[in-house]
PDB file of C-alpha atoms in Angstrom:
ATOM      1  CA  UNK A 604      88.467 108.561 111.506  1.00  0.00           C
ATOM      2  CA  UNK A 605      86.343 106.362 109.257  1.00  0.00           C
ATOM      3  CA  UNK A 606      85.999 107.206 105.595  1.00  0.00           C
ATOM      4  CA  UNK A 607      82.682 108.558 104.360  1.00  0.00           C
ATOM      5  CA  UNK A 608      80.858 106.670 101.621  1.00  0.00           C
ATOM      6  CA  UNK A 609      78.213 107.641  99.079  1.00  0.00           C
ATOM      7  CA  UNK A 610      76.203 105.563  96.627  1.00  0.00           C
ATOM      8  CA  UNK A 611      73.512 107.094  94.416  1.00  0.00           C
ATOM      9  CA  UNK A 612      72.582 109.764  96.953  1.00  0.00           C
ATOM     10  CA  UNK A 613      72.928 107.769 100.176  1.00  0.00           C
ATOM     11  CA  UNK A 614      75.732 108.870 102.538  1.00  0.00           C
ATOM     12  CA  UNK A 615      77.138 107.063 105.563  1.00  0.00           C
ATOM     13  CA  UNK A 616      80.241 105.484 107.111  1.00  0.00           C
ATOM     14  CA  UNK A 617      81.953 103.489 104.379  1.00  0.00           C
ATOM     15  CA  UNK A 618      81.641 100.254 106.380  1.00  0.00           C
ATOM     16  CA  UNK A 619      77.833 100.552 106.261  1.00  0.00           C
ATOM     17  CA  UNK A 620      77.511 101.223 102.516  1.00  0.00           C
ATOM     18  CA  UNK A 621      76.322  98.517 100.116  1.00  0.00           C
ATOM     19  CA  UNK A 622      76.722  98.168  96.332  1.00  0.00           C
ATOM     20  CA  UNK A 623      74.415  95.850  94.327  1.00  0.00           C
ATOM     21  CA  UNK A 624      76.037  92.669  93.028  1.00  0.00           C
ATOM     22  CA  UNK A 625      74.713  93.509  89.557  1.00  0.00           C
ATOM     23  CA  UNK A 626      76.515  96.856  89.436  1.00  0.00           C
ATOM     24  CA  UNK A 627      78.602  96.496  86.268  1.00  0.00           C
ATOM     25  CA  UNK A 628      81.612  97.767  88.215  1.00  0.00           C
ATOM     26  CA  UNK A 629      81.486  94.467  90.132  1.00  0.00           C
ATOM     27  CA  UNK A 630      81.328  92.197  87.071  1.00  0.00           C
ATOM     28  CA  UNK A 631      83.358  94.073  84.496  1.00  0.00           C
ATOM     29  CA  UNK A 632      85.015  97.099  86.100  1.00  0.00           C
ATOM     30  CA  UNK A 633      82.725  98.879  83.625  1.00  0.00           C
ATOM     31  CA  UNK A 634      83.250 102.482  84.667  1.00  0.00           C
ATOM     32  CA  UNK A 635      85.710 105.286  85.245  1.00  0.00           C
ATOM     33  CA  UNK A 636      86.943 107.225  88.230  1.00  0.00           C
ATOM     34  CA  UNK A 637      88.800 110.272  89.533  1.00  0.00           C
ATOM     35  CA  UNK A 638      90.696 111.053  92.720  1.00  0.00           C
ATOM     36  CA  UNK A 639      92.109 114.247  94.180  1.00  0.00           C
ATOM     37  CA  UNK A 640      92.923 116.142  97.351  1.00  0.00           C
ATOM     38  CA  UNK A 641      90.582 118.531  99.138  1.00  0.00           C
ATOM     39  CA  UNK A 642      91.389 121.118 101.791  1.00  0.00           C
ATOM     40  CA  UNK A 643      88.561 122.649 103.820  1.00  0.00           C
ATOM     41  CA  UNK A 644      86.028 121.340 101.330  1.00  0.00           C
ATOM     42  CA  UNK A 645      87.808 122.581  98.184  1.00  0.00           C
ATOM     43  CA  UNK A 646      89.213 120.189  95.593  1.00  0.00           C
ATOM     44  CA  UNK A 647      92.654 121.040  94.203  1.00  0.00           C
ATOM     45  CA  UNK A 648      92.531 121.597  90.426  1.00  0.00           C
ATOM     46  CA  UNK A 649      88.857 120.644  90.344  1.00  0.00           C
ATOM     47  CA  UNK A 650      88.313 121.760  86.759  1.00  0.00           C
ATOM     48  CA  UNK A 651      91.191 119.628  85.480  1.00  0.00           C
ATOM     49  CA  UNK A 652      89.811 116.586  87.323  1.00  0.00           C
ATOM     50  CA  UNK A 653      86.316 117.206  85.997  1.00  0.00           C
ATOM     51  CA  UNK A 654      87.624 117.707  82.437  1.00  0.00           C
ATOM     52  CA  UNK A 655      89.401 114.350  82.556  1.00  0.00           C
ATOM     53  CA  UNK A 656      86.447 112.619  84.200  1.00  0.00           C
ATOM     54  CA  UNK A 657      83.955 113.701  81.559  1.00  0.00           C
ATOM     55  CA  UNK A 658      86.433 112.780  78.811  1.00  0.00           C
ATOM     56  CA  UNK A 659      86.697 109.304  80.353  1.00  0.00           C
ATOM     57  CA  UNK A 660      82.898 109.003  80.435  1.00  0.00           C
ATOM     58  CA  UNK A 661      82.755 109.947  76.769  1.00  0.00           C
ATOM     59  CA  UNK A 662      85.532 107.482  75.921  1.00  0.00           C
ATOM     60  CA  UNK A 663      83.546 104.675  77.561  1.00  0.00           C
ATOM     61  CA  UNK A 664      80.203 105.880  76.143  1.00  0.00           C
ATOM     62  CA  UNK A 665      78.615 106.060  79.604  1.00  0.00           C
ATOM     63  CA  UNK A 666      75.499 108.308  79.531  1.00  0.00           C
ATOM     64  CA  UNK A 667      76.086 110.048  82.870  1.00  0.00           C
ATOM     65  CA  UNK A 668      73.355 112.663  83.270  1.00  0.00           C
ATOM     66  CA  UNK A 669      74.738 114.772  86.124  1.00  0.00           C
ATOM     67  CA  UNK A 670      76.203 118.116  85.128  1.00  0.00           C
ATOM     68  CA  UNK A 671      79.470 119.320  86.589  1.00  0.00           C
ATOM     69  CA  UNK A 672      77.538 121.554  88.958  1.00  0.00           C
ATOM     70  CA  UNK A 673      75.342 118.680  90.154  1.00  0.00           C
ATOM     71  CA  UNK A 674      78.351 116.382  90.591  1.00  0.00           C
ATOM     72  CA  UNK A 675      80.122 119.089  92.579  1.00  0.00           C
ATOM     73  CA  UNK A 676      77.094 119.385  94.876  1.00  0.00           C
ATOM     74  CA  UNK A 677      77.206 115.652  95.616  1.00  0.00           C
ATOM     75  CA  UNK A 678      80.948 115.790  96.315  1.00  0.00           C
ATOM     76  CA  UNK A 679      80.337 118.821  98.557  1.00  0.00           C
ATOM     77  CA  UNK A 680      77.727 116.834 100.496  1.00  0.00           C
ATOM     78  CA  UNK A 681      80.260 114.074 101.113  1.00  0.00           C
ATOM     79  CA  UNK A 682      82.978 116.495 102.167  1.00  0.00           C
ATOM     80  CA  UNK A 683      80.589 118.205 104.576  1.00  0.00           C
ATOM     81  CA  UNK A 684      79.460 114.859 106.005  1.00  0.00           C
ATOM     82  CA  UNK A 685      83.053 113.760 106.544  1.00  0.00           C
ATOM     83  CA  UNK A 686      84.073 116.932 108.378  1.00  0.00           C
ATOM     84  CA  UNK A 687      87.687 116.312 107.320  1.00  0.00           C
ATOM     85  CA  UNK A 688      89.784 119.467 106.773  1.00  0.00           C
ATOM     86  CA  UNK A 689      92.304 117.460 104.695  1.00  0.00           C
ATOM     87  CA  UNK A 690      90.908 114.639 102.588  1.00  0.00           C
ATOM     88  CA  UNK A 691      91.333 112.485  99.535  1.00  0.00           C
ATOM     89  CA  UNK A 692      88.199 112.382  97.385  1.00  0.00           C
ATOM     90  CA  UNK A 693      87.475 109.438  95.089  1.00  0.00           C
ATOM     91  CA  UNK A 694      84.494 109.205  92.784  1.00  0.00           C
ATOM     92  CA  UNK A 695      83.491 106.680  90.147  1.00  0.00           C
ATOM     93  CA  UNK A 696      80.632 106.086  87.744  1.00  0.00           C
ATOM     94  CA  UNK A 697      79.712 102.625  86.508  1.00  0.00           C
ATOM     95  CA  UNK A 698      77.478 101.935  83.529  1.00  0.00           C
ATOM     96  CA  UNK A 699      74.665 100.873  85.860  1.00  0.00           C
ATOM     97  CA  UNK A 700      72.999  97.889  87.522  1.00  0.00           C
ATOM     98  CA  UNK A 701      71.797  95.127  85.222  1.00  0.00           C
ATOM     99  CA  UNK A 702      71.963  91.361  84.726  1.00  0.00           C
ATOM    100  CA  UNK A 703      75.413  90.226  83.614  1.00  0.00           C
ATOM    101  CA  UNK A 704      75.820  90.429  79.852  1.00  0.00           C
ATOM    102  CA  UNK A 705      78.633  91.961  77.840  1.00  0.00           C
ATOM    103  CA  UNK A 706      76.564  94.382  75.756  1.00  0.00           C
ATOM    104  CA  UNK A 707      75.460  97.725  77.187  1.00  0.00           C
ATOM    105  CA  UNK A 708      72.215  97.836  79.197  1.00  0.00           C
ATOM    106  CA  UNK A 709      69.242  99.472  77.534  1.00  0.00           C
ATOM    107  CA  UNK A 710      68.443 103.161  77.977  1.00  0.00           C
ATOM    108  CA  UNK A 711      66.290 102.545  81.072  1.00  0.00           C
ATOM    109  CA  UNK A 712      69.406 101.659  83.114  1.00  0.00           C
ATOM    110  CA  UNK A 713      71.097 104.671  84.725  1.00  0.00           C
ATOM    111  CA  UNK A 714      74.775 104.931  85.673  1.00  0.00           C
ATOM    112  CA  UNK A 715      75.722 104.561  89.346  1.00  0.00           C
ATOM    113  CA  UNK A 716      77.721 107.206  91.223  1.00  0.00           C
ATOM    114  CA  UNK A 717      80.013 106.175  94.093  1.00  0.00           C
ATOM    115  CA  UNK A 718      82.056 108.637  96.185  1.00  0.00           C
ATOM    116  CA  UNK A 719      84.435 108.163  99.118  1.00  0.00           C
ATOM    117  CA  UNK A 720      86.103 110.779 101.301  1.00  0.00           C
ATOM    118  CA  UNK A 721      89.051 109.675 103.441  1.00  0.00           C
ATOM    119  CA  UNK A 722      91.351 111.601 105.808  1.00  0.00           C
ATOM    120  CA  UNK A 723      94.513 112.525 103.896  1.00  0.00           C
ATOM    121  CA  UNK A 724      96.937 115.382 104.434  1.00  0.00           C
ATOM    122  CA  UNK A 725      98.728 116.723 101.342  1.00  0.00           C
ATOM    123  CA  UNK A 726     102.313 115.526 100.916  1.00  0.00           C
ATOM    124  CA  UNK A 727     104.376 118.590 100.002  1.00  0.00           C
ATOM    125  CA  UNK A 728     107.687 117.181 101.233  1.00  0.00           C
ATOM    126  CA  UNK A 729     109.179 116.031  97.941  1.00  0.00           C
ATOM    127  CA  UNK A 730     110.646 113.018  99.764  1.00  0.00           C
ATOM    128  CA  UNK A 731     112.611 110.537  97.605  1.00  0.00           C
ATOM    129  CA  UNK A 732     111.076 107.314  96.284  1.00  0.00           C
ATOM    130  CA  UNK A 733     112.493 103.966  95.194  1.00  0.00           C
ATOM    131  CA  UNK A 734     111.419 102.724  91.747  1.00  0.00           C
ATOM    132  CA  UNK A 735     111.279  99.349  90.038  1.00  0.00           C
ATOM    133  CA  UNK A 736     110.926  98.954  86.257  1.00  0.00           C
ATOM    134  CA  UNK A 737     108.162  96.567  85.141  1.00  0.00           C
ATOM    135  CA  UNK A 738     106.907  95.704  81.629  1.00  0.00           C
ATOM    136  CA  UNK A 739     103.730  97.567  80.695  1.00  0.00           C
ATOM    137  CA  UNK A 740     101.204  94.869  79.737  1.00  0.00           C
ATOM    138  CA  UNK A 741      98.113  97.075  79.743  1.00  0.00           C
ATOM    139  CA  UNK A 742      95.725  97.687  76.872  1.00  0.00           C
ATOM    140  CA  UNK A 743      95.749 100.752  74.596  1.00  0.00           C
ATOM    141  CA  UNK A 744      93.256 102.956  76.460  1.00  0.00           C
ATOM    142  CA  UNK A 745      95.507 104.183  79.255  1.00  0.00           C
ATOM    143  CA  UNK A 746      94.366 107.766  78.628  1.00  0.00           C
ATOM    144  CA  UNK A 747      90.888 106.767  79.896  1.00  0.00           C
ATOM    145  CA  UNK A 748      90.759 106.461  83.698  1.00  0.00           C
ATOM    146  CA  UNK A 749      88.868 103.171  83.781  1.00  0.00           C
ATOM    147  CA  UNK A 750      88.286 100.878  86.754  1.00  0.00           C
ATOM    148  CA  UNK A 751      90.280  98.103  85.040  1.00  0.00           C
ATOM    149  CA  UNK A 752      93.533  98.299  86.994  1.00  0.00           C
ATOM    150  CA  UNK A 753      94.719  94.690  87.394  1.00  0.00           C
ATOM    151  CA  UNK A 754      98.048  95.215  85.511  1.00  0.00           C
ATOM    152  CA  UNK A 755      98.703  98.308  87.655  1.00  0.00           C
ATOM    153  CA  UNK A 756      97.922  96.371  90.828  1.00  0.00           C
ATOM    154  CA  UNK A 757     100.248  93.523  89.874  1.00  0.00           C
ATOM    155  CA  UNK A 758     103.013  96.016  89.019  1.00  0.00           C
ATOM    156  CA  UNK A 759     102.845  97.982  92.282  1.00  0.00           C
ATOM    157  CA  UNK A 760     102.687  94.718  94.271  1.00  0.00           C
ATOM    158  CA  UNK A 761     105.840  93.538  92.488  1.00  0.00           C
ATOM    159  CA  UNK A 762     107.487  96.845  93.403  1.00  0.00           C
ATOM    160  CA  UNK A 763     106.389  96.548  97.028  1.00  0.00           C
ATOM    161  CA  UNK A 764     107.771  93.009  97.291  1.00  0.00           C
ATOM    162  CA  UNK A 765     111.087  94.278  95.897  1.00  0.00           C
ATOM    163  CA  UNK A 766     111.255  97.031  98.515  1.00  0.00           C
ATOM    164  CA  UNK A 767     110.331  99.821  96.076  1.00  0.00           C
ATOM    165  CA  UNK A 768     107.667 102.537  96.376  1.00  0.00           C
ATOM    166  CA  UNK A 769     106.457 102.619  92.775  1.00  0.00           C
ATOM    167  CA  UNK A 770     106.615 100.619  89.559  1.00  0.00           C
ATOM    168  CA  UNK A 771     107.795 102.313  86.360  1.00  0.00           C
ATOM    169  CA  UNK A 772     105.992 100.760  83.394  1.00  0.00           C
ATOM    170  CA  UNK A 773     107.714 100.392  80.037  1.00  0.00           C
ATOM    171  CA  UNK A 774     106.894  99.023  76.594  1.00  0.00           C
ATOM    172  CA  UNK A 775     109.952  97.453  74.969  1.00  0.00           C
ATOM    173  CA  UNK A 776     112.226  99.645  77.051  1.00  0.00           C
ATOM    174  CA  UNK A 777     110.323 102.912  76.480  1.00  0.00           C
ATOM    175  CA  UNK A 778     108.997 104.377  79.734  1.00  0.00           C
ATOM    176  CA  UNK A 779     105.272 105.125  79.749  1.00  0.00           C
ATOM    177  CA  UNK A 780     104.227 105.965  83.318  1.00  0.00           C
ATOM    178  CA  UNK A 781     104.050 104.610  86.843  1.00  0.00           C
ATOM    179  CA  UNK A 782     101.451 102.196  88.181  1.00  0.00           C
ATOM    180  CA  UNK A 783      99.560 105.174  89.643  1.00  0.00           C
ATOM    181  CA  UNK A 784     101.812 108.113  88.752  1.00  0.00           C
ATOM    182  CA  UNK A 785     103.404 109.956  85.848  1.00  0.00           C
ATOM    183  CA  UNK A 786     107.176 109.689  85.374  1.00  0.00           C
ATOM    184  CA  UNK A 787     109.467 112.454  84.082  1.00  0.00           C
ATOM    185  CA  UNK A 788     113.190 113.078  83.828  1.00  0.00           C
ATOM    186  CA  UNK A 789     115.410 116.162  84.034  1.00  0.00           C
ATOM    187  CA  UNK A 790     118.395 116.216  81.698  1.00  0.00           C
ATOM    188  CA  UNK A 791     120.693 119.172  80.990  1.00  0.00           C
ATOM    189  CA  UNK A 792     118.280 121.568  82.691  1.00  0.00           C
ATOM    190  CA  UNK A 793     115.211 120.477  80.684  1.00  0.00           C
ATOM    191  CA  UNK A 794     112.202 118.346  81.578  1.00  0.00           C
ATOM    192  CA  UNK A 795     111.272 115.337  79.451  1.00  0.00           C
ATOM    193  CA  UNK A 796     107.895 113.613  79.774  1.00  0.00           C
ATOM    194  CA  UNK A 797     105.966 111.068  77.729  1.00  0.00           C
ATOM    195  CA  UNK A 798     103.566 112.760  75.284  1.00  0.00           C
ATOM    196  CA  UNK A 799      99.828 112.608  75.883  1.00  0.00           C
ATOM    197  CA  UNK A 800      98.561 109.654  73.887  1.00  0.00           C
ATOM    198  CA  UNK A 801      96.687 106.428  74.540  1.00  0.00           C
ATOM    199  CA  UNK A 802      99.647 104.944  76.457  1.00  0.00           C
ATOM    200  CA  UNK A 803      99.494 107.238  79.503  1.00  0.00           C
ATOM    201  CA  UNK A 804      96.983 108.957  81.720  1.00  0.00           C
ATOM    202  CA  UNK A 805      96.975 112.767  81.343  1.00  0.00           C
ATOM    203  CA  UNK A 806      97.891 113.408  84.963  1.00  0.00           C
ATOM    204  CA  UNK A 807      96.563 116.531  86.641  1.00  0.00           C
ATOM    205  CA  UNK A 808      99.780 117.039  88.612  1.00  0.00           C
ATOM    206  CA  UNK A 809     101.727 116.316  85.420  1.00  0.00           C
ATOM    207  CA  UNK A 810      99.957 119.350  83.987  1.00  0.00           C
ATOM    208  CA  UNK A 811     100.834 121.431  87.046  1.00  0.00           C
ATOM    209  CA  UNK A 812     104.494 120.401  86.768  1.00  0.00           C
ATOM    210  CA  UNK A 813     104.634 121.481  83.128  1.00  0.00           C
ATOM    211  CA  UNK A 814     103.063 124.831  84.059  1.00  0.00           C
ATOM    212  CA  UNK A 815     105.655 125.359  86.791  1.00  0.00           C
ATOM    213  CA  UNK A 816     108.546 124.464  84.482  1.00  0.00           C
ATOM    214  CA  UNK A 817     107.418 126.871  81.779  1.00  0.00           C
ATOM    215  CA  UNK A 818     106.827 129.639  84.333  1.00  0.00           C
ATOM    216  CA  UNK A 819     110.436 129.234  85.487  1.00  0.00           C
ATOM    217  CA  UNK A 820     111.866 129.117  81.968  1.00  0.00           C
ATOM    218  CA  UNK A 821     112.639 125.389  82.102  1.00  0.00           C
ATOM    219  CA  UNK A 822     112.374 123.804  78.656  1.00  0.00           C
ATOM    220  CA  UNK A 823     109.755 121.034  78.398  1.00  0.00           C
ATOM    221  CA  UNK A 824     109.948 118.232  75.840  1.00  0.00           C
ATOM    222  CA  UNK A 825     106.930 115.928  75.526  1.00  0.00           C
ATOM    223  CA  UNK A 826     108.766 113.022  73.964  1.00  0.00           C
ATOM    224  CA  UNK A 827     109.311 109.365  74.911  1.00  0.00           C
ATOM    225  CA  UNK A 828     112.468 108.304  76.748  1.00  0.00           C
ATOM    226  CA  UNK A 829     113.937 104.895  77.477  1.00  0.00           C
ATOM    227  CA  UNK A 830     114.782 103.094  80.705  1.00  0.00           C
ATOM    228  CA  UNK A 831     118.485 103.655  79.975  1.00  0.00           C
ATOM    229  CA  UNK A 832     117.896 107.388  79.480  1.00  0.00           C
ATOM    230  CA  UNK A 833     115.922 107.485  82.728  1.00  0.00           C
ATOM    231  CA  UNK A 834     118.720 105.782  84.624  1.00  0.00           C
ATOM    232  CA  UNK A 835     121.287 108.247  83.213  1.00  0.00           C
ATOM    233  CA  UNK A 836     119.118 111.316  83.857  1.00  0.00           C
ATOM    234  CA  UNK A 837     120.063 114.079  86.266  1.00  0.00           C
ATOM    235  CA  UNK A 838     116.750 113.624  88.106  1.00  0.00           C
ATOM    236  CA  UNK A 839     113.721 111.346  87.838  1.00  0.00           C
ATOM    237  CA  UNK A 840     110.452 112.925  88.978  1.00  0.00           C
ATOM    238  CA  UNK A 841     107.257 111.193  90.056  1.00  0.00           C
ATOM    239  CA  UNK A 842     103.921 113.047  90.103  1.00  0.00           C
ATOM    240  CA  UNK A 843     100.338 112.274  91.062  1.00  0.00           C
ATOM    241  CA  UNK A 844      97.328 114.070  92.481  1.00  0.00           C
ATOM    242  CA  UNK A 845      97.654 112.285  95.821  1.00  0.00           C
ATOM    243  CA  UNK A 846     101.470 112.226  96.089  1.00  0.00           C
ATOM    244  CA  UNK A 847     102.359 115.610  94.601  1.00  0.00           C
ATOM    245  CA  UNK A 848     105.931 115.833  93.230  1.00  0.00           C
ATOM    246  CA  UNK A 849     108.757 113.528  94.343  1.00  0.00           C
ATOM    247  CA  UNK A 850     112.194 112.506  93.109  1.00  0.00           C
ATOM    248  CA  UNK A 851     113.619 109.022  92.658  1.00  0.00           C
ATOM    249  CA  UNK A 852     116.425 107.904  94.951  1.00  0.00           C
ATOM    250  CA  UNK A 853     116.871 104.409  93.483  1.00  0.00           C
ATOM    251  CA  UNK A 854     115.871 102.554  90.303  1.00  0.00           C
ATOM    252  CA  UNK A 855     116.079  98.763  90.212  1.00  0.00           C
ATOM    253  CA  UNK A 856     118.271  98.828  93.300  1.00  0.00           C
ATOM    254  CA  UNK A 857     120.827 101.308  91.923  1.00  0.00           C
ATOM    255  CA  UNK A 858     121.088 104.868  93.318  1.00  0.00           C
ATOM    256  CA  UNK A 859     120.029 107.910  91.299  1.00  0.00           C
ATOM    257  CA  UNK A 860     122.659 110.613  91.428  1.00  0.00           C
ATOM    258  CA  UNK A 861     120.239 113.579  91.766  1.00  0.00           C
ATOM    259  CA  UNK A 862     122.527 115.973  89.906  1.00  0.00           C
ATOM    260  CA  UNK A 863     119.882 118.712  89.493  1.00  0.00           C
ATOM    261  CA  UNK A 864     119.163 119.257  93.174  1.00  0.00           C
ATOM    262  CA  UNK A 865     118.648 123.031  93.003  1.00  0.00           C
ATOM    263  CA  UNK A 866     116.247 122.761  90.078  1.00  0.00           C
ATOM    264  CA  UNK A 867     114.319 119.974  91.766  1.00  0.00           C
ATOM    265  CA  UNK A 868     113.987 121.879  95.021  1.00  0.00           C
ATOM    266  CA  UNK A 869     112.804 124.951  93.132  1.00  0.00           C
ATOM    267  CA  UNK A 870     110.052 122.909  91.484  1.00  0.00           C
ATOM    268  CA  UNK A 871     108.951 121.350  94.779  1.00  0.00           C
ATOM    269  CA  UNK A 872     108.858 124.803  96.364  1.00  0.00           C
ATOM    270  CA  UNK A 873     106.860 126.185  93.439  1.00  0.00           C
ATOM    271  CA  UNK A 874     104.403 123.284  93.675  1.00  0.00           C
ATOM    272  CA  UNK A 875     104.000 123.874  97.409  1.00  0.00           C
ATOM    273  CA  UNK A 876     103.290 127.565  96.777  1.00  0.00           C
ATOM    274  CA  UNK A 877     100.835 126.671  94.001  1.00  0.00           C
ATOM    275  CA  UNK A 878      98.956 124.159  96.155  1.00  0.00           C
ATOM    276  CA  UNK A 879      98.853 126.292  99.286  1.00  0.00           C
ATOM    277  CA  UNK A 880      97.869 129.386  97.303  1.00  0.00           C
ATOM    278  CA  UNK A 881      94.995 127.679  95.531  1.00  0.00           C
ATOM    279  CA  UNK A 882      93.852 125.942  98.720  1.00  0.00           C
ATOM    280  CA  UNK A 883      94.347 129.099 100.812  1.00  0.00           C
ATOM    281  CA  UNK A 884      96.434 127.449 103.479  1.00  0.00           C
TER     282      UNK A 884
END
């Protein structure tokens, strides 16, 4: 089925929607976004997504007037219009529509809200993924979920052309995150993940994974690790709101040994239970 689109209150098939050329998202990517999975009209970990979204708005100094409750009502309208029982939900706010100039518009210009709802079943399989390491050439605001994703796009395209599923970004050999995921390793029965700072996005599913580890007594260390440490790890995990939790099968063309199979399968099972329980499926 066609995706459902929304722009400043208007809803329709995405092919029929129009965005003004002077929307600052078009000129500058001047905005932020969120994306998550919904089942029967309910967004998984909605509060965590909303927390991150409003932090991103604050980080970009965008004066978005809608409250969480009002934003939820607009998302609900889109979900109802789509009629999809399983869907991915994307929403973004740009700084507004104004003539092109680098400084902020004046206070009479209101931010623009765009939402899309597309058919998407949750992936709870934990299927393996192939990874390719790529230098991280992004700026130092990776914790803000901005629309400026050109380095990420170039990285995932490089991975695709190399036959990989995801790019692992690194700064001078220290792993930060994936092009659209968080990256973690398991070593000696413990989970290691990059700390929350301006170099990575605070992933919602990253947070779920840490909850699951701690609930099962698995030690969690929020500390940087290198490409070499990743390649020697017992497991390499990939997480995102759309993908869920997966393991790496190859990195840069070399196989990953997957020496912590039982632990990995326990985490995937726990994530499946968490998702299905919260979504009531």
